[in-house]
Amino acid sequence: MNYRVLLISIFSLIVAASCKEPNNKTTEPITPAETRATMEYNENRLDTVAEHTQINEDFSFSGGGTDPFWTVEFKGGQIHFTAPGETLRSFVAPIPEPEISGNTTKYIATSHRVLMEVLLTKEECITPTNSKKNTHKVKVSIKPKAAEDFNYYYGCGS
């Protein structure tokens, strides 16, 4: 009789344990550390990412120079750099958050193969080829990550 009571007790415990609701514990998806840091940074900002993206898409600027010929354009939320006669003929990247210091705005854009820095200095600049007055002096420093040195491009833009 003791065995019956013991077996019934054990069976009841097993049935009770199997009827327990499953643990609905949700696991956080694995996020690369770089993405997680960016997400935390954006969560702590006063403005929102959507507002910043809208600003970048509305921002337009065009600059360039000669010797060698090159252009840089900010449009549609992207920076477009072209230098047809150079080894690195073009580069496109999303417009990064600007660093502003006095009358100079700096943009640093990177990809898996290129590092580019664009300095826009609010200072009258006259294009030597057509004597056009521009609102900014422009300096582009660009380097393929495999290269040791930057290439520098100087010009004007508005």
Coordinates of C-alpha atoms in Angstrom, one line a residue:
M1 CA 0.0 0.0 0.0
N2 CA 2.9 2.4 0.7
Y3 CA 4.1 1.8 -2.8
R4 CA 0.7 2.8 -4.2
V5 CA 0.7 6.0 -2.2
L6 CA 4.3 6.7 -3.2
L7 CA 3.6 6.0 -6.9
I8 CA 0.5 8.1 -6.9
S9 CA 2.3 11.0 -5.3
I10 CA 5.2 10.8 -7.8
F11 CA 2.8 10.5 -10.7
S12 CA 0.9 13.6 -9.4
L13 CA 4.0 15.6 -9.1
I14 CA 5.1 14.7 -12.6
V15 CA 1.7 15.7 -14.0
A16 CA 1.7 18.9 -12.0
A17 CA 5.2 19.8 -13.2
S18 CA 4.3 19.1 -16.9
C19 CA 1.2 21.3 -16.7
K20 CA 3.3 24.3 -15.6
E21 CA 3.3 27.1 -18.2
P22 CA 6.4 27.2 -20.4
N23 CA 8.9 29.8 -19.6
N24 CA 8.1 32.6 -22.1
K25 CA 11.5 34.2 -21.5
T26 CA 12.4 36.2 -24.6
T27 CA 16.0 36.4 -25.6
E28 CA 17.5 39.5 -27.0
P29 CA 18.8 39.1 -30.5
I30 CA 22.5 39.1 -31.0
T31 CA 23.7 42.6 -32.1
P32 CA 27.2 43.4 -33.1
A33 CA 28.9 45.7 -30.5
E34 CA 29.4 48.5 -33.0
T35 CA 25.7 48.5 -33.9
R36 CA 24.7 48.3 -30.2
A37 CA 27.0 51.3 -29.4
T38 CA 25.4 53.3 -32.2
M39 CA 21.9 52.4 -31.0
E40 CA 22.8 53.4 -27.4
Y41 CA 24.3 56.7 -28.7
N42 CA 21.2 57.5 -30.7
E43 CA 18.9 56.6 -27.8
N44 CA 20.7 59.1 -25.6
R45 CA 20.5 62.0 -28.1
L46 CA 17.9 64.8 -27.8
D47 CA 17.0 64.7 -31.4
T48 CA 15.8 61.6 -33.2
V49 CA 17.5 59.6 -35.9
A50 CA 14.6 60.3 -38.3
E51 CA 15.0 64.1 -37.9
H52 CA 18.8 63.8 -38.5
T53 CA 18.2 61.7 -41.6
Q54 CA 15.8 64.2 -42.9
I55 CA 18.3 67.0 -42.4
N56 CA 21.0 65.0 -44.3
E57 CA 18.6 64.3 -47.2
D58 CA 17.7 68.0 -47.5
F59 CA 21.3 69.2 -47.3
S60 CA 22.9 70.0 -50.6
F61 CA 26.3 71.3 -51.4
S62 CA 28.6 71.1 -54.4
G63 CA 32.3 71.7 -54.6
G64 CA 35.3 70.9 -56.7
G65 CA 38.6 71.9 -58.0
T66 CA 41.2 71.4 -60.7
D67 CA 44.7 70.0 -60.9
P68 CA 43.5 67.3 -60.8
F69 CA 39.8 67.8 -61.6
W70 CA 37.5 66.6 -58.8
T71 CA 34.0 67.2 -57.4
V72 CA 32.3 66.5 -54.1
E73 CA 28.5 66.7 -53.8
F74 CA 26.2 66.4 -50.8
K75 CA 22.7 65.3 -52.1
G76 CA 20.0 62.8 -51.2
G77 CA 21.6 62.0 -47.9
Q78 CA 24.9 60.9 -49.5
I79 CA 28.4 62.3 -50.2
H80 CA 29.5 61.7 -53.8
F81 CA 33.2 62.2 -54.5
T82 CA 34.6 61.9 -58.1
A83 CA 38.1 62.4 -59.5
P84 CA 38.1 60.9 -63.0
G85 CA 41.9 61.0 -63.5
E86 CA 42.8 59.5 -60.2
T87 CA 43.3 55.9 -59.0
L88 CA 40.3 56.2 -56.7
R89 CA 37.8 57.6 -59.2
S90 CA 34.7 57.8 -57.1
F91 CA 33.4 57.2 -53.6
V92 CA 29.8 57.4 -52.2
A93 CA 28.9 57.3 -48.5
P94 CA 26.0 58.3 -46.3
I95 CA 26.4 61.9 -44.9
P96 CA 27.9 61.4 -41.4
E97 CA 27.2 63.6 -38.4
P98 CA 29.2 66.8 -38.9
E99 CA 31.8 68.2 -36.5
I100 CA 31.5 71.9 -36.3
S101 CA 34.3 74.2 -35.1
G102 CA 34.0 77.9 -35.7
N103 CA 33.4 78.5 -39.4
T104 CA 34.6 75.0 -40.4
T105 CA 32.4 71.9 -40.7
K106 CA 34.1 68.5 -40.9
Y107 CA 32.5 65.3 -42.3
I108 CA 34.4 62.0 -41.8
A109 CA 33.0 59.1 -44.0
T110 CA 34.3 55.6 -44.1
S111 CA 33.6 52.3 -45.8
H112 CA 35.3 49.0 -45.7
R113 CA 37.8 50.3 -48.3
V114 CA 38.0 54.1 -48.1
L115 CA 38.5 56.8 -45.4
M116 CA 37.4 60.3 -46.5
E117 CA 37.4 63.7 -44.6
V118 CA 35.7 66.7 -46.1
L119 CA 36.3 70.2 -44.6
L120 CA 33.9 73.0 -45.5
T121 CA 35.2 76.4 -44.3
K122 CA 32.8 79.2 -44.6
E123 CA 35.0 81.8 -46.4
E124 CA 34.7 83.4 -49.8
C125 CA 36.5 81.3 -52.4
I126 CA 36.9 82.3 -56.0
T127 CA 37.1 79.5 -58.6
P128 CA 40.3 80.1 -60.6
T129 CA 38.9 78.8 -63.9
N130 CA 35.8 81.0 -64.1
S131 CA 36.2 83.6 -61.3
K132 CA 33.0 82.4 -59.7
K133 CA 32.5 83.5 -56.1
N134 CA 31.7 80.6 -53.8
T135 CA 30.7 80.6 -50.1
H136 CA 33.1 78.0 -48.9
K137 CA 36.7 76.7 -49.3
V138 CA 36.7 72.9 -49.6
K139 CA 39.4 70.4 -48.7
V140 CA 38.9 66.7 -49.3
S141 CA 41.4 64.2 -47.8
I142 CA 40.8 60.7 -49.1
K143 CA 42.7 57.4 -48.7
P144 CA 42.0 53.9 -49.7
K145 CA 42.5 51.9 -46.5
A146 CA 45.2 49.8 -48.2
A147 CA 47.2 52.9 -49.0
E148 CA 49.6 54.6 -46.6
D149 CA 49.0 58.2 -47.5
F150 CA 46.0 60.5 -48.1
N151 CA 45.4 62.3 -51.3
Y152 CA 44.4 66.0 -50.8
Y153 CA 42.0 68.0 -53.0
Y154 CA 41.5 71.7 -52.6
G155 CA 38.8 73.8 -54.1
C156 CA 35.7 75.9 -53.7
G157 CA 32.0 75.2 -53.2
S158 CA 28.6 76.5 -52.4

